[in-house]
Short mmCIF file of C-alpha atoms and ligand atoms in Angstrom, two decimals:
data_model
loop_
_atom_site.label_atom_id
_atom_site.label_comp_id
_atom_site.label_asym_id
_atom_site.label_seq_id
_atom_site.Cartn_x
_atom_site.Cartn_y
_atom_site.Cartn_z
CA MET A 196 -168.28 6.13 137.30
CA ALA A 197 -168.58 9.41 135.38
CA LYS A 198 -166.28 10.76 132.75
CA THR A 199 -165.03 14.04 134.22
CA ILE A 200 -164.05 16.69 131.70
CA CYS A 201 -162.90 20.27 132.05
CA VAL A 202 -163.27 22.76 129.19
CA PHE A 203 -160.66 25.45 129.59
CA THR A 204 -158.35 27.95 127.96
CA ASN A 205 -156.62 31.25 128.62
CA LYS A 206 -158.95 33.32 126.42
CA GLY A 207 -162.52 34.52 126.72
CA GLY A 208 -165.02 34.17 123.92
CA THR A 209 -163.58 30.96 122.50
CA GLY A 210 -166.81 28.99 122.98
CA LYS A 211 -166.16 27.18 126.28
CA THR A 212 -169.62 27.85 127.71
CA THR A 213 -171.33 27.25 124.37
CA THR A 214 -169.54 23.91 124.07
CA VAL A 215 -170.36 22.83 127.63
CA THR A 216 -174.04 23.69 127.07
CA ASN A 217 -174.32 22.00 123.71
CA ILE A 218 -172.34 18.80 124.25
CA GLY A 219 -173.80 18.44 127.76
CA TYR A 220 -177.26 18.45 126.20
CA VAL A 221 -176.19 15.98 123.48
CA PHE A 222 -175.02 13.48 126.11
CA ALA A 223 -178.17 14.06 128.20
CA SER A 224 -180.47 13.60 125.22
CA GLN A 225 -178.67 10.33 124.43
CA GLY A 226 -179.76 9.11 127.87
CA ALA A 227 -176.69 9.91 130.00
CA LYS A 228 -177.08 11.69 133.33
CA VAL A 229 -175.03 14.87 133.06
CA LEU A 230 -173.84 17.43 135.62
CA LEU A 231 -172.49 20.73 134.30
CA VAL A 232 -170.40 22.75 136.75
CA ASP A 233 -169.97 26.49 136.28
CA LEU A 234 -166.55 27.71 137.49
CA ASP A 235 -166.75 31.17 135.96
CA PRO A 236 -167.73 34.08 138.27
CA GLN A 237 -169.39 35.66 135.22
CA SER A 238 -171.84 32.74 135.47
CA SER A 239 -172.94 32.68 131.81
CA LEU A 240 -173.66 28.94 131.95
CA SER A 241 -175.74 29.33 135.11
CA LYS A 242 -177.68 32.30 133.73
CA PHE A 243 -178.36 30.37 130.52
CA PHE A 244 -180.02 27.51 132.42
CA LEU A 245 -181.51 29.27 135.46
CA GLY A 246 -181.96 32.89 134.35
CA SER A 247 -180.05 35.95 135.58
CA GLU A 248 -182.39 36.82 138.44
CA ALA A 249 -182.42 33.32 139.88
CA VAL A 250 -178.62 33.23 139.75
CA HIS A 251 -178.38 36.61 141.44
CA ASP A 252 -180.66 35.37 144.23
CA LEU A 253 -178.70 32.17 144.93
CA HIS A 254 -177.22 31.88 148.39
CA ARG A 255 -173.47 31.15 148.30
CA SER A 256 -174.16 27.75 149.91
CA GLN A 257 -176.14 26.77 146.80
CA THR A 258 -173.30 27.62 144.43
CA VAL A 259 -169.89 26.27 143.53
CA ALA A 260 -168.35 29.02 145.72
CA ALA A 261 -169.37 26.94 148.75
CA LEU A 262 -166.70 24.38 147.80
CA PHE A 263 -163.95 27.00 148.21
CA ASP A 264 -165.34 28.34 151.48
CA ASP A 265 -164.23 26.78 154.77
CA THR A 266 -167.35 28.05 156.52
CA CYS A 267 -169.67 26.01 154.25
CA GLU A 268 -170.17 22.27 154.23
CA PRO A 269 -172.36 21.75 151.18
CA THR A 270 -173.81 18.36 150.30
CA LEU A 271 -174.14 17.17 146.72
CA LYS A 272 -177.89 17.81 147.04
CA ASP A 273 -177.28 21.49 147.92
CA LEU A 274 -175.17 22.00 144.80
CA VAL A 275 -177.02 20.00 142.15
CA HIS A 276 -179.84 22.02 140.60
CA PRO A 277 -182.22 20.66 137.96
CA THR A 278 -182.48 22.39 134.58
CA ALA A 279 -185.46 22.51 132.23
CA PHE A 280 -183.94 19.57 130.33
CA ASP A 281 -184.20 15.87 131.22
CA ASN A 282 -181.03 14.27 132.59
CA LEU A 283 -179.21 17.63 132.66
CA PHE A 284 -178.22 19.17 136.00
CA LEU A 285 -176.21 22.23 136.97
CA THR A 286 -173.94 23.33 139.78
CA PRO A 287 -174.16 27.09 139.37
CA ALA A 288 -171.62 29.82 139.86
CA SER A 289 -172.50 33.35 140.86
CA GLU A 290 -170.66 36.48 141.87
CA HIS A 291 -169.91 34.77 145.21
CA LEU A 292 -167.15 32.95 143.33
CA LYS A 293 -165.26 36.20 142.68
CA LYS A 294 -163.53 36.26 146.03
CA HIS A 295 -162.10 32.77 145.42
CA ASN A 296 -160.50 33.81 142.15
CA HIS A 297 -156.96 33.58 143.64
CA PRO A 298 -154.13 34.24 141.18
CA GLU A 299 -151.65 31.79 142.75
CA PRO A 300 -153.75 28.79 143.82
CA HIS A 301 -150.82 26.34 143.92
CA LYS A 302 -149.58 28.26 147.01
CA LEU A 303 -152.84 27.71 148.89
CA GLY A 304 -152.32 24.21 150.25
CA GLN A 305 -155.45 22.06 150.55
CA LEU A 306 -157.66 24.81 149.11
CA GLN A 307 -156.43 23.99 145.61
CA PHE A 308 -158.04 20.54 145.96
CA SER A 309 -161.44 22.08 146.77
CA LEU A 310 -163.21 20.44 143.82
CA GLN A 311 -161.72 16.96 144.12
CA ASP A 312 -164.12 15.43 146.65
CA PHE A 313 -167.14 17.06 145.01
CA VAL A 314 -166.25 15.79 141.53
CA ALA A 315 -165.46 12.33 142.94
CA GLU A 316 -168.82 12.18 144.75
CA ALA A 317 -170.69 13.50 141.71
CA SER A 318 -168.97 10.82 139.62
CA GLU A 319 -170.86 8.17 141.53
CA HIS A 320 -174.24 9.67 140.57
CA PHE A 321 -173.66 10.95 137.01
CA ASP A 322 -172.31 9.62 133.70
CA PHE A 323 -170.64 12.92 132.83
CA VAL A 324 -169.38 15.79 134.97
CA ILE A 325 -168.37 18.70 132.72
CA LEU A 326 -166.64 21.79 134.13
CA ASP A 327 -166.88 25.19 132.42
CA CYS A 328 -163.82 27.27 133.35
CA PRO A 329 -163.20 31.03 133.33
CA PRO A 330 -160.84 32.52 130.73
CA ASP A 331 -157.70 32.31 132.83
CA VAL A 332 -155.69 29.12 133.20
CA SER A 333 -153.70 30.09 136.26
CA ASN A 334 -156.39 31.24 138.71
CA MET A 335 -158.06 29.11 141.35
CA PRO A 336 -161.22 27.90 139.53
CA THR A 337 -159.32 26.53 136.51
CA TRP A 338 -156.43 25.15 138.57
CA ALA A 339 -158.79 23.40 141.00
CA SER A 340 -160.71 22.01 138.00
CA LEU A 341 -157.55 20.59 136.43
CA LEU A 342 -156.71 18.90 139.72
CA ALA A 343 -160.17 17.33 139.98
CA VAL A 344 -160.88 15.83 136.53
CA GLN A 345 -159.66 12.99 134.31
CA PHE A 346 -159.87 14.84 131.00
CA ALA A 347 -159.41 18.36 129.64
CA VAL A 348 -160.27 19.87 126.29
CA SER A 349 -159.59 23.33 124.91
CA PRO A 350 -161.43 25.35 122.24
CA ILE A 351 -159.37 27.61 120.06
CA LEU A 352 -160.35 30.38 117.67
CA PRO A 353 -158.67 30.62 114.27
CA GLU A 354 -156.92 33.87 115.16
CA ARG A 355 -153.52 34.95 116.35
CA PHE A 356 -154.27 35.75 120.01
CA SER A 357 -156.07 32.47 120.52
CA MET A 358 -153.17 30.52 118.97
CA GLN A 359 -150.83 32.39 121.32
CA ALA A 360 -152.82 31.00 124.25
CA ILE A 361 -151.60 27.47 123.45
CA ALA A 362 -148.27 27.95 125.25
CA GLY A 363 -150.05 28.97 128.47
CA VAL A 364 -152.53 26.09 128.20
CA ASP A 365 -149.74 23.54 127.69
CA LYS A 366 -147.70 24.95 130.56
CA GLN A 367 -150.64 24.78 132.96
CA LEU A 368 -151.52 21.25 131.82
CA ALA A 369 -147.97 20.11 132.53
CA ALA A 370 -148.06 21.75 135.98
CA ALA A 371 -151.44 20.20 136.78
CA ARG A 372 -150.28 16.75 135.64
CA GLU A 373 -147.46 16.91 138.21
CA VAL A 374 -150.17 16.96 140.87
CA ASN A 375 -153.02 15.06 139.17
CA ASN A 376 -151.49 12.18 137.23
CA ARG A 377 -154.91 10.97 136.02
CA LEU A 378 -155.32 14.15 133.95
CA THR A 379 -155.24 13.60 130.18
CA PHE A 380 -155.54 16.28 127.54
CA LEU A 381 -158.04 15.27 124.85
CA GLY A 382 -157.00 18.06 122.49
CA TYR A 383 -157.74 21.41 120.94
CA PHE A 384 -160.71 21.98 118.70
CA LEU A 385 -161.29 24.89 116.39
CA SER A 386 -164.32 26.96 117.22
CA GLN A 387 -166.17 29.71 115.34
CA ARG A 388 -164.29 28.96 112.16
CA ARG A 389 -165.61 30.68 109.07
CA SER A 390 -165.58 28.99 105.68
CA ARG A 391 -164.09 30.61 102.59
CA ILE A 392 -161.82 32.84 104.71
CA SER A 393 -158.27 32.21 103.57
CA LEU A 394 -156.83 33.43 106.89
CA HIS A 395 -158.84 30.76 108.75
CA ASP A 396 -157.65 28.10 106.26
CA ALA A 397 -154.03 29.13 106.84
CA ILE A 398 -154.38 29.18 110.63
CA GLU A 399 -156.04 25.76 110.63
CA ASP A 400 -153.22 24.31 108.47
CA ASN A 401 -150.66 25.85 110.80
CA LEU A 402 -152.40 24.52 113.92
CA ARG A 403 -152.71 20.99 112.50
CA GLY A 404 -149.09 21.08 111.30
CA LEU A 405 -147.83 22.04 114.75
CA GLN A 406 -150.20 20.15 117.02
CA ARG A 407 -151.08 17.17 114.76
CA ASP A 408 -153.32 14.63 116.52
CA ARG A 409 -153.82 17.02 119.45
CA VAL A 410 -156.32 18.80 117.16
CA PHE A 411 -159.84 17.40 116.84
CA ASP A 412 -161.00 16.52 113.32
CA THR A 413 -164.30 18.22 114.14
CA VAL A 414 -164.36 21.95 113.53
CA VAL A 415 -167.19 24.06 114.97
CA PRO A 416 -168.22 26.70 112.43
CA GLN A 417 -169.29 30.19 113.28
CA THR A 418 -173.00 30.06 112.67
CA ILE A 419 -176.03 32.16 113.41
CA ALA A 420 -177.97 29.04 114.45
CA ILE A 421 -175.76 28.67 117.55
CA SER A 422 -176.37 32.31 118.52
CA GLU A 423 -180.10 32.01 117.85
CA ALA A 424 -180.35 28.86 119.97
CA GLN A 425 -178.57 30.66 122.83
CA GLN A 426 -180.90 33.62 122.47
CA MET A 427 -183.85 31.24 122.82
CA GLY A 428 -182.30 29.60 125.89
CA LYS A 429 -181.90 26.26 124.12
CA PRO A 430 -178.97 23.98 123.32
CA ILE A 431 -178.45 23.82 119.55
CA THR A 432 -179.68 20.24 119.06
CA ASN A 433 -182.83 21.06 121.01
CA TYR A 434 -183.40 24.31 119.09
CA ASP A 435 -183.06 22.81 115.59
CA ASN A 436 -181.56 19.38 115.20
CA SER A 437 -181.50 19.67 111.41
CA THR A 438 -178.97 22.52 111.25
CA PRO A 439 -175.36 21.84 110.21
CA ALA A 440 -174.30 23.32 113.59
CA ALA A 441 -176.38 20.67 115.40
CA LYS A 442 -174.75 17.91 113.35
CA VAL A 443 -171.26 19.27 114.10
CA THR A 444 -172.10 19.40 117.81
CA VAL A 445 -173.15 15.73 117.79
CA GLN A 446 -169.93 14.97 115.89
CA LEU A 447 -167.85 16.89 118.45
CA ALA A 448 -169.44 14.98 121.33
CA ALA A 449 -168.78 11.68 119.49
CA GLU A 450 -165.15 12.58 118.76
CA LEU A 451 -164.66 13.50 122.41
CA LEU A 452 -165.99 10.08 123.46
CA GLY A 453 -163.83 8.41 120.81
CA ARG A 454 -160.73 10.14 122.16
CA ILE A 455 -161.61 9.05 125.71
CA ALA A 456 -162.14 5.46 124.50
CA ASN A 457 -158.75 5.47 122.70
CA ILE A 458 -156.99 6.66 125.83
CA SER A 459 -158.69 4.04 127.97
CA GLN A 460 -157.70 1.36 125.44
CA GLN A 461 -154.07 2.55 125.39
CA ARG A 462 -153.99 2.46 129.20
CA ARG A 463 -155.36 -1.08 129.30
CA ALA A 464 -152.77 -2.18 126.73
CA ALA A 465 -149.86 -0.55 128.63
N1 ADP B 552 -169.96 28.37 116.86
C1 ADP B 552 -170.42 29.59 117.15
N2 ADP B 552 -171.06 30.33 116.22
C2 ADP B 552 -171.50 31.57 116.50
N3 ADP B 552 -171.35 32.17 117.69
C3 ADP B 552 -170.73 31.48 118.67
C4 ADP B 552 -170.22 30.16 118.45
N4 ADP B 552 -169.63 29.73 119.61
C5 ADP B 552 -169.76 30.75 120.48
N5 ADP B 552 -170.40 31.79 119.92
C6 ADP B 552 -170.70 33.09 120.56
O1 ADP B 552 -169.46 33.63 121.00
C7 ADP B 552 -169.62 34.26 122.27
C8 ADP B 552 -168.63 33.65 123.25
O2 ADP B 552 -168.97 32.28 123.45
P1 ADP B 552 -168.84 31.62 124.89
O3 ADP B 552 -169.29 30.21 124.77
O4 ADP B 552 -169.49 32.47 125.93
O5 ADP B 552 -167.24 31.68 125.09
P2 ADP B 552 -166.39 31.50 126.42
O6 ADP B 552 -167.17 30.69 127.37
O7 ADP B 552 -165.16 30.79 125.95
O8 ADP B 552 -166.07 32.87 126.92
C9 ADP B 552 -171.07 34.07 122.68
O9 ADP B 552 -171.76 35.24 122.38
C10 ADP B 552 -171.55 32.92 121.81
O10 ADP B 552 -172.91 33.06 121.48
MG1 MG B 553 -167.64 31.09 129.38
#
């Protein structure tokens, strides 16, 4: 049975797609079978792995949009595409997803559960199913993701607007938990933090003071190595495993697993 994880927040540019790419590859390179699911109509994750032209040419029935479309009946095989990396598979998004970007998904009856059966079926074939959400917590792709997974995690930038997104993230988590009682929030992690910037130090202190153990110990620094790896079409640990950014990524993946293990232990003890 897979661990199903959604990476989400209310803001763009916080590192959701970068995180999904990099930790997905870490798990895959450790021998796990990993499915990454792109829920963002901008399709950055899909373009990273398949290339822009290939994504543009995908028929809707080969993309995640098919799961929101009553006229399609996709099988797992239709929606699971190989990547250039061993053990790492992708369910792509494309612009076909745009028309399913409903702003009030909780009013759409069964449609809001569009991802549940797919994630459940994928769970039987993979060790990890990781969902990359668009930068809006209330629209259909994120809402349907929160209703379909066991775990959620949220990257946060050390800046005011990103901190302000916390209230919206917490509100949506609470709403989703009313419907999906298996959903557990693993926490916030700081992304693109710069060292020797006193503003970032102050924001980190503030975040940890307010959110305490809801904040990951691991902090992802802003580093050129991560951008370079992306430019080369490679996950960071594949591009250069000796960089500090690669080590932090492995650490982040390990902390995520540790948090999942703690939760499972607490549940068994309860
Ligand atoms: N740790 C990092 N260091 C440097 N650049 C980063 C880092 N994380 C993300 N980026 C860059 O920031 C931009 C936004 O990241 P992305 O993962 O697309 O965010 P999101 O999916 O949340 O919109 C991208 O250009 C990416 O290369
Ligand atoms: Mg993204």
